[in-house]
XYZ file of C-alpha atoms in Angstrom:
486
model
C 23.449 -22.690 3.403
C 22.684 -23.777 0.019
C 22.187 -21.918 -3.212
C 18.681 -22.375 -2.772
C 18.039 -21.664 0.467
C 17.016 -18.277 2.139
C 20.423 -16.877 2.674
C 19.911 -12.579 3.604
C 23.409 -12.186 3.080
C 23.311 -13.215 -0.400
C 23.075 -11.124 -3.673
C 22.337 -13.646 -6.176
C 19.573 -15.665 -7.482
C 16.075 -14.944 -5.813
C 18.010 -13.072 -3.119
C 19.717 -10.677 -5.404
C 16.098 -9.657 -6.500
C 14.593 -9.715 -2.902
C 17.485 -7.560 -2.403
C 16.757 -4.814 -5.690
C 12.749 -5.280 -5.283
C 12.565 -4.281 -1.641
C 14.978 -1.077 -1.964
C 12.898 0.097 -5.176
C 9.973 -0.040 -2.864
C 12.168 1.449 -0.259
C 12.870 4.492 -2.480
C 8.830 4.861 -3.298
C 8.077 5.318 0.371
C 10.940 7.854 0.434
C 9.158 9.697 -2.169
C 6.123 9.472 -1.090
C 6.300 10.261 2.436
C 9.479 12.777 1.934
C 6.225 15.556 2.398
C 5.405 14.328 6.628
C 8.666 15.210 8.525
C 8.873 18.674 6.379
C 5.027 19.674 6.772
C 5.623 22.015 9.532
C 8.393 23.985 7.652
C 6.334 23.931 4.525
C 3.622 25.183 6.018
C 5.428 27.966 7.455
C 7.461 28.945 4.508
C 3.808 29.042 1.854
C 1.651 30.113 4.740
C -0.274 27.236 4.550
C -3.747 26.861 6.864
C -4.398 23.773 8.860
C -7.158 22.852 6.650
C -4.400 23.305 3.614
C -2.394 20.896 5.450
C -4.417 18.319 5.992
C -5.828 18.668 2.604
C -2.084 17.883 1.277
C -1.890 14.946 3.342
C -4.822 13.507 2.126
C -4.825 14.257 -1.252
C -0.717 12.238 -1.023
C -2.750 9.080 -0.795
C -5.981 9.511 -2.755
C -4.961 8.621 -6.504
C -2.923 5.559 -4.825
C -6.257 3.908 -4.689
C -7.164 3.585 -8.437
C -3.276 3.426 -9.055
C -2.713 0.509 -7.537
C -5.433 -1.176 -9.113
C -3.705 -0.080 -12.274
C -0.539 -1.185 -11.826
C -1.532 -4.151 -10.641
C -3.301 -5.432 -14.220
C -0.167 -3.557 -15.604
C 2.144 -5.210 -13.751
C 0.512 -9.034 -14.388
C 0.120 -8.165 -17.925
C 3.941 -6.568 -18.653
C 5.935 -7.822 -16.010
C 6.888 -6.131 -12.851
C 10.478 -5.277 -14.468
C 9.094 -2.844 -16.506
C 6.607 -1.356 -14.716
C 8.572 -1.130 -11.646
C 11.318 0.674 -13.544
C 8.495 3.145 -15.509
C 7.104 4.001 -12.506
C 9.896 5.272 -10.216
C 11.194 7.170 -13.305
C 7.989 8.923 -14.066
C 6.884 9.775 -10.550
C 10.256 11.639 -10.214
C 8.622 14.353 -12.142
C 5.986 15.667 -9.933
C 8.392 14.921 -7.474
C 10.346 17.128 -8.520
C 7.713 19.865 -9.912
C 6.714 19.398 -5.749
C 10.279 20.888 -4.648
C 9.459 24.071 -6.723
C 6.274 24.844 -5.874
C 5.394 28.037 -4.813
C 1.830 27.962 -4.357
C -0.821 25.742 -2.376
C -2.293 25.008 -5.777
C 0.640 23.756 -7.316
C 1.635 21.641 -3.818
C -1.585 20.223 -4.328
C -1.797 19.305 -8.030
C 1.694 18.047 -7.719
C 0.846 16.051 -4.256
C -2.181 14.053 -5.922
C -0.014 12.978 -8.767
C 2.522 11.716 -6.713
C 0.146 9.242 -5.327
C 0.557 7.356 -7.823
C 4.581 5.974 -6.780
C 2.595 4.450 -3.653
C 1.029 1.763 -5.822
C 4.922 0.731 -6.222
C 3.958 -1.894 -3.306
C 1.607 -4.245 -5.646
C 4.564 -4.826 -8.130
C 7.363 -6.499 -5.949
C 4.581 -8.540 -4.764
C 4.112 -10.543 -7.715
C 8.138 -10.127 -8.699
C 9.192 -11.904 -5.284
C 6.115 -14.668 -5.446
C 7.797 -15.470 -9.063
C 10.809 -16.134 -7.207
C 10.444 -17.197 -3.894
C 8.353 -20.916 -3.054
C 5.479 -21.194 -0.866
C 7.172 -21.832 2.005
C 9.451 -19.362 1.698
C 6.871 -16.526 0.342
C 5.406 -14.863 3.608
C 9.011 -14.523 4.895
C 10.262 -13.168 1.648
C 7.300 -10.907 1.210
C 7.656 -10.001 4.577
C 10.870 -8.598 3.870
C 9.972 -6.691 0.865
C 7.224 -4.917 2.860
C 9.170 -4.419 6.205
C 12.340 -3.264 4.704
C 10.627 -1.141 1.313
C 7.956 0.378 4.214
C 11.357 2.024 6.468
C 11.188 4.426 3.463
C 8.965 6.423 5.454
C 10.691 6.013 8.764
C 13.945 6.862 7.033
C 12.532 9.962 5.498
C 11.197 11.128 9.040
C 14.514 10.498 9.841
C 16.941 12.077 7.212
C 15.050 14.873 5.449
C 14.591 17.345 8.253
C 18.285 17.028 8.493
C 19.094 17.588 5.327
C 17.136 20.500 4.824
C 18.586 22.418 8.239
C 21.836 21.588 6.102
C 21.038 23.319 3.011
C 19.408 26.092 5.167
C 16.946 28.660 4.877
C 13.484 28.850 3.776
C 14.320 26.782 0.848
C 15.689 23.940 2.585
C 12.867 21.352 2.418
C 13.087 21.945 -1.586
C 16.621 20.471 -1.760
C 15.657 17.541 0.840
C 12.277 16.448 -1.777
C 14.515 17.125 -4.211
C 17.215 14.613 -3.848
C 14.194 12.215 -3.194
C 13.308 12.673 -7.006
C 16.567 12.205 -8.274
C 17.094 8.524 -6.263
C 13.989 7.515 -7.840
C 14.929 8.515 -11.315
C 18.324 7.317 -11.262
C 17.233 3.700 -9.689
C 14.149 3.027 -11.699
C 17.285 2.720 -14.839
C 19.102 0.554 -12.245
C 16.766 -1.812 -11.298
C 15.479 -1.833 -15.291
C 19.328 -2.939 -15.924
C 19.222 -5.600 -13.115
C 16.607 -7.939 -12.670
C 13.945 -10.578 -14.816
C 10.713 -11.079 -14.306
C 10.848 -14.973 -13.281
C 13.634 -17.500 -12.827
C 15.663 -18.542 -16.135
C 13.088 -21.653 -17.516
C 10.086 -20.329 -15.569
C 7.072 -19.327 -17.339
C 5.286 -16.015 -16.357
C 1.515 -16.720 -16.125
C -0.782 -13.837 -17.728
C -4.719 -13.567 -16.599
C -6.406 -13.987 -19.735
C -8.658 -10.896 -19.921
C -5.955 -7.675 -18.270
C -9.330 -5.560 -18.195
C -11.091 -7.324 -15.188
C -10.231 -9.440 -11.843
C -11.323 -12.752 -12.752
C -13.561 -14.854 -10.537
C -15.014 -17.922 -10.481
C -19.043 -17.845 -9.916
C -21.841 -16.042 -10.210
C -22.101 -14.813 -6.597
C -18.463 -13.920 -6.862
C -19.195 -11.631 -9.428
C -21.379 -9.718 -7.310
C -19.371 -9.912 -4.437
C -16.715 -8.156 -6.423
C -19.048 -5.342 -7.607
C -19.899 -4.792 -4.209
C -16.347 -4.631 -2.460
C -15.389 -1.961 -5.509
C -17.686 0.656 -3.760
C -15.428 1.264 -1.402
C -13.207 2.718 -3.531
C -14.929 5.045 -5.055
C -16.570 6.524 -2.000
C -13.379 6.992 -1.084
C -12.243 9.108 -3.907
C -16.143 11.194 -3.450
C -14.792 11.883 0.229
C -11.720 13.490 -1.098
C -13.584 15.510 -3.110
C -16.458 16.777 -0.656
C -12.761 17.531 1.863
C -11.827 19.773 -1.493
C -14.612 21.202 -1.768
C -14.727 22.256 2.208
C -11.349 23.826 1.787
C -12.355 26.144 -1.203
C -10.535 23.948 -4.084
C -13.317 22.836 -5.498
C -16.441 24.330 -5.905
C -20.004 22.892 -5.510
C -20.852 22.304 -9.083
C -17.156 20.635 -9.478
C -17.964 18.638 -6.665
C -20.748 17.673 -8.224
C -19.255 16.898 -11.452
C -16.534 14.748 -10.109
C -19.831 12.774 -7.788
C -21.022 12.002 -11.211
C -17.698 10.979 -13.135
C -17.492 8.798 -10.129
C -20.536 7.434 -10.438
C -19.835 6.682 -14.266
C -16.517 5.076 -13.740
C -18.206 3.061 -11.234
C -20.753 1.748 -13.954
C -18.003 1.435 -16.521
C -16.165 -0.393 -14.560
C -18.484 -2.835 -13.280
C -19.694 -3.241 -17.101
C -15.347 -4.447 -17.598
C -16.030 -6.941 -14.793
C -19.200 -8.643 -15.845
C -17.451 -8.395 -19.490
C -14.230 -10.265 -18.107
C -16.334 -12.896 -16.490
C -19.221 -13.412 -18.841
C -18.304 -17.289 -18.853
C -19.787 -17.729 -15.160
C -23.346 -17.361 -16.870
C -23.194 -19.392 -19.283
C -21.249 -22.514 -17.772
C -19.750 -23.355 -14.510
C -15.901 -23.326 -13.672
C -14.038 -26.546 -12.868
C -13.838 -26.945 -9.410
C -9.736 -27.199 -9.816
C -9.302 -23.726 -11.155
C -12.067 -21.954 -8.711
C -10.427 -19.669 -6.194
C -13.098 -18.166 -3.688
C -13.257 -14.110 -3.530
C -14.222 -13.981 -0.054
C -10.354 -14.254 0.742
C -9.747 -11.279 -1.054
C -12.504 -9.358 0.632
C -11.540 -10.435 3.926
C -7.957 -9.288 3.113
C -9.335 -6.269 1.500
C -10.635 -5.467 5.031
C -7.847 -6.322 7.249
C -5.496 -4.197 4.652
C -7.894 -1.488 5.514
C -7.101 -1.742 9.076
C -3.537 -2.213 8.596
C -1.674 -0.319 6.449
C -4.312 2.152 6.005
C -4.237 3.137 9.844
C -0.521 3.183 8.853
C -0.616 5.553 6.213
C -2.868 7.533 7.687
C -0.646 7.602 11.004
C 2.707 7.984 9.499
C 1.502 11.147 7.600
C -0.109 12.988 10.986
C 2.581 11.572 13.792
C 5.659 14.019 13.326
C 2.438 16.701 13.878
C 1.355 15.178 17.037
C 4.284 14.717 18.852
C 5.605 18.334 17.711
C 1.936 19.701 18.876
C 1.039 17.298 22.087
C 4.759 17.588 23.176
C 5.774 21.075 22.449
C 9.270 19.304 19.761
C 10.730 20.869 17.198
C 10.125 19.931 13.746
C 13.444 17.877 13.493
C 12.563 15.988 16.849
C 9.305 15.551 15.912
C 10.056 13.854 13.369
C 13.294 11.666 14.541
C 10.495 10.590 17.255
C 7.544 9.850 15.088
C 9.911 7.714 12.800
C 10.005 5.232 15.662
C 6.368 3.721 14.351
C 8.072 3.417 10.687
C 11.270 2.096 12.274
C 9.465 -1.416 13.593
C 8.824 -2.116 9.693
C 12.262 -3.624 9.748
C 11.730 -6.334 11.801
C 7.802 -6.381 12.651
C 6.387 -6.632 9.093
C 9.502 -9.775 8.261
C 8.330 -10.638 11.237
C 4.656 -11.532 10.371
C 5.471 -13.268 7.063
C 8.023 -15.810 9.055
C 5.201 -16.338 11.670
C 2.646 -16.705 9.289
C 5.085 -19.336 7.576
C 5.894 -21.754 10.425
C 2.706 -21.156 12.730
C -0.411 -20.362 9.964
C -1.576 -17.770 8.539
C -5.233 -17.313 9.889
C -4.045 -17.935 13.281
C -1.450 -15.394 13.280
C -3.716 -12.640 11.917
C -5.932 -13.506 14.434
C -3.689 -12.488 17.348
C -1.999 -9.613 15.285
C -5.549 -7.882 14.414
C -6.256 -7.836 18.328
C -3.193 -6.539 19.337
C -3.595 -3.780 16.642
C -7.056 -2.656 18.142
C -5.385 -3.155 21.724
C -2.508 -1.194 20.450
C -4.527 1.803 18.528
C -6.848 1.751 22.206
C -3.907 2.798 23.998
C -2.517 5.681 21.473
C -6.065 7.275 22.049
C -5.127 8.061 25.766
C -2.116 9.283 24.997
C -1.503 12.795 25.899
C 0.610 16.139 27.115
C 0.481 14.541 30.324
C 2.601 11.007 29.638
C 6.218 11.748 29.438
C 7.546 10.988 25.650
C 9.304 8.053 26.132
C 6.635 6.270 27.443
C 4.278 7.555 24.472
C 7.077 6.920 21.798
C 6.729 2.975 23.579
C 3.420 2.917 23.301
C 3.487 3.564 19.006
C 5.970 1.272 18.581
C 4.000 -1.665 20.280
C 1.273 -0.545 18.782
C 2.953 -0.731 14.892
C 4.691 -3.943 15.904
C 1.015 -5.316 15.420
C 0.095 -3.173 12.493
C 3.151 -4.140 10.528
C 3.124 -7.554 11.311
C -0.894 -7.857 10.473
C 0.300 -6.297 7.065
C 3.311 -8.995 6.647
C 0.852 -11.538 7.554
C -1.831 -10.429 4.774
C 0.400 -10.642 1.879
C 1.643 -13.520 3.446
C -1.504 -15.268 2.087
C -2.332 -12.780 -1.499
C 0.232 -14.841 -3.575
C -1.171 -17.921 -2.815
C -4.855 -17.392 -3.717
C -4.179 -16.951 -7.525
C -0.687 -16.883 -8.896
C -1.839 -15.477 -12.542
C -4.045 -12.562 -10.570
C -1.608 -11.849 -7.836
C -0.724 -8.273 -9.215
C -4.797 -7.356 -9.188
C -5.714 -8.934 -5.724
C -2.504 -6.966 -4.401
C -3.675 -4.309 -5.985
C -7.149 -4.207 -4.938
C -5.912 -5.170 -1.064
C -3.378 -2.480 -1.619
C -6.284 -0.044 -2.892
C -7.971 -0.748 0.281
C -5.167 0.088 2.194
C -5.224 3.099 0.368
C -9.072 3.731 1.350
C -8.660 3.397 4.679
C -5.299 6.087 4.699
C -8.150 8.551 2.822
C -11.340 7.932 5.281
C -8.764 7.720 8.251
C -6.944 11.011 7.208
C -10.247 12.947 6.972
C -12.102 11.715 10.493
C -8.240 13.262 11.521
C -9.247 16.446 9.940
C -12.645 16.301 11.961
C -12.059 15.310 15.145
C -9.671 15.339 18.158
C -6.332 12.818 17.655
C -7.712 10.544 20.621
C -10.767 9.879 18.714
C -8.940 9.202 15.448
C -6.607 6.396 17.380
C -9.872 4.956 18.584
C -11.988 4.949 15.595
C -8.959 2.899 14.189
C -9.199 0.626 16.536
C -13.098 0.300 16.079
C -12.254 -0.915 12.523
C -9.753 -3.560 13.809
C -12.496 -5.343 15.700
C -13.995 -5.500 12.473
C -11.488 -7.065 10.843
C -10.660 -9.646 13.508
C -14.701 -10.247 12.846
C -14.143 -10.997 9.526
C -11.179 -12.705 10.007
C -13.230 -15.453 11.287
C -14.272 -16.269 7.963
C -10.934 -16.772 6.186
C -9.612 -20.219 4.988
C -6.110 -20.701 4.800
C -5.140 -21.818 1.333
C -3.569 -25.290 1.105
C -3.526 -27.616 -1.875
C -2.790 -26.865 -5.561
C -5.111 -24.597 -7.799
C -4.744 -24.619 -11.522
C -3.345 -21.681 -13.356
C -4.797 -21.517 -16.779
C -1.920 -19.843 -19.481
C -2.762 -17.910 -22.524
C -2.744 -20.930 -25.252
C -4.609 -22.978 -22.919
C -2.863 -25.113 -21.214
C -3.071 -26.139 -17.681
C -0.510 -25.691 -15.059
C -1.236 -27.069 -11.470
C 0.334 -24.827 -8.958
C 1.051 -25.829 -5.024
C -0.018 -23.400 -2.634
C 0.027 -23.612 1.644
């Protein structure tokens, strides 16, 4: 194959980076999810309630929401090299404060900040569209996500292990851990080994880092509108904290209103960012339409938040609906994880050769199909056949999520980081609203309610057009850069 073809077995060039960018993200799900396959001993060991529990679990994906809308302006306004690095080397700290905790409190506080390495996602996204060409991009992508997403499957996997070999009460310490120290050694590896874009290729900057950009008037308010989302999101979490005796009613209260405030301000940075669409309209050559991003918004929700959200109760389920141990339980529920490898690679090279609407289309009905069958799974069905049964079902949920980002490069290549990040938010939203129907109902009605919101998003699917053509990228000084996309 040729030195600029899509060799795997390569470690130069845009494969070398593929390589680095997808294990970084690899180690973040590690991190992150390193708290799922040890629940049940962690529980045990602090004396943790059920309602503790499931507080932990979704408090491990709440501050991912605004986090990944951070790093995504971060990440298009510094580079993805930097930030990429920063961020596994500073979430190794409450990883690490995490593995000493000795009260629910401290789990807690130290749970919410580590939320924050799961916006690690949005940053190889733009690194491997600065590397990788259109037709090349959903496969590529597809990789990154697939292969960085077995994180979680490989910390269902290992950690259970390696805390029956250190032993003892303490033994899920030294397993979350060793987590923390991957992350902080690698985040000064992969600083050390990769660029931002190809030698002679010129890294395109939004021009305002405050504020998605858009392109009309109605966009703008389209935007406003899909941010609310988000925060009731984050106002859920805290009405779940304050039914678990965390917070009380006036903090509840308080944080309703700061929510409410940060809404405002940051609605007041978007109209600020695209103050232009009043007063004149955009060329038609460097418009990009937002309803993409809110249709991708929606089928993110459906995707990898039912993942999320599933990934964190599974090893739970199987150990209570089959009677497992913890170490089982978890070796079984890693099966869902374990399709990222070749379902989620597997959506990005369909989407690539086939298109991309079409393939969502069939993936976002076999997801609701898929999440329709978990809900009648029970003590009855013998494990095998319910172990089958969530990995057909993730096939589609992995793929669907290969498939989205198979298209969020190629809407804006100067705002890739923030639509990843606000798809990746949603993501995020759906793991918190998912995660807290869990704590309020039976787990048959949480596998349907999932697949409630998957007819949804094959609804809005409808909607989406494919991006073909070129759109202009605008740089910093000015000039204009025509871009091919499709």
């Amino acid at each position: 194959m040729s030195p600029s073809g899509f060799n795997i077995f390569s470690f130069t060039g845009k494969m070398k980076i593929l390589h680095l960018t997808w294990f970084a993200f690899f180690l973040t799900f590690v991190v992150w999810f390193n708290l799922a396959p040890l629940l049940a001993q962690i529980q045990a060991s602090l004396g943790l309630s059920k309602p503790q529990v499931t507080t932990l679990l979704i408090l491990n994906v709440a501050l991912t929401i605004p986090a990944r809308i951070i790093i995504g302006m971060m990440t298009d306004q510094f580079g993805p090299r930097r930030v990429y690095s920063g961020l596994l080397i500073l979430c190794s700290i409450p990883c690490f404060i995490f593995a000493v905790a000795d009260s629910f409190t401290q789990l807690a506080l130290a749970r919410f900040a580590l939320g924050f390495i799961g916006a690690g996602f949005v940053i190889g996204i733009r690194m491997v569209s600065e590397w990788f060409p259109a037709n090349e991009l959903g496969t590529a992508e597809g990789i990154y996500g697939g292969w960085g997403n077995f994180g979680s499957a490989a910390a269902a996997f290992t950690l259970p292990t390696i805390a029956l070999v250190f032993g003892g009460e303490d033994g899920w310490r030294w397993s979350i851990g060793l987590t923390g120290a991957l992350s902080l050694v690698f985040g000064f590896i992969y600083y050390a080994s990769v660029q931002d874009v190809p030698k002679g290729s010129k890294y395109f900057r939004p021009k305002n880092a405050t504020a998605m950009e858009v392109t009309s008037k109605s966009d703008l308010y389209f935007l406003l509108v899909m941010k609310v989302p988000l925060y009731i999101a984050l106002g859920a979490l805290a009405w779940r904290l304050k039914n678990v005796d965390i917070f009380t009613p006036m903090t509840t209260n308080i944080v309703y209103f700061g929510l409410l405030l940060l809404y405002i301000y940051d609605a007041m940075l978007a109209v600020r960012a695209n103050r232009r669409v009043f007063k004149e309209e955009v060329p038609e050559f460097q418009r990009y339409k937002f309803k993409q991003v809110a249709i991708l918004n929606i089928l993110y929700f459906a995707t990898f938040g039912s993942e999320l959200a599933v990934v964190s109760m599974l090893p739970l389920f199987f150990a209570e609906t089959f009677g497992l141990s913890p170490v089982v339980a978890g070796m079984v529920a890693s099966a869902y994880a374990f399709m990222n490898l070749m379902s989620r690679p597997g959506g990005g090279i369909i989407s690539d050769r086939y298109g991309r609407k079409k393939t969502l289309l069939i993936l976002t009905a076999g997801l609701a199909v898929g999440y329709a069958l978990m809900g009648i799974v029970d003590s009855s069905w013998p494990v095998w056949l319910a172990v089958v049964a969530a990995m057909a079902c993730s096939f589609f949920v992995q793929a669907g999520e290969g498939a989205v980002f198979a298209v969020v490069p190629l809407i804006k290549r100067s705002l890739t980081g923030q639509i990843a990040g606000m798809t990746g938010a949603y993501g995020n939203t759906g793991a918190v609203i998912y995660l807290i129907i869990y704590s309020l109902v039976p787990a048959s009605t949480f596998f349907l309610v999932i697949a409630g919101t998957a007819i949804i998003g094959f609804i809005a699917l409808c909607f989406l057009e494919e991006p073909s053509g070129e759109i202009a990228e605008v740089d910093e000084d000015g000039s204009v850069t025509m871009i091919r996309v499709g």
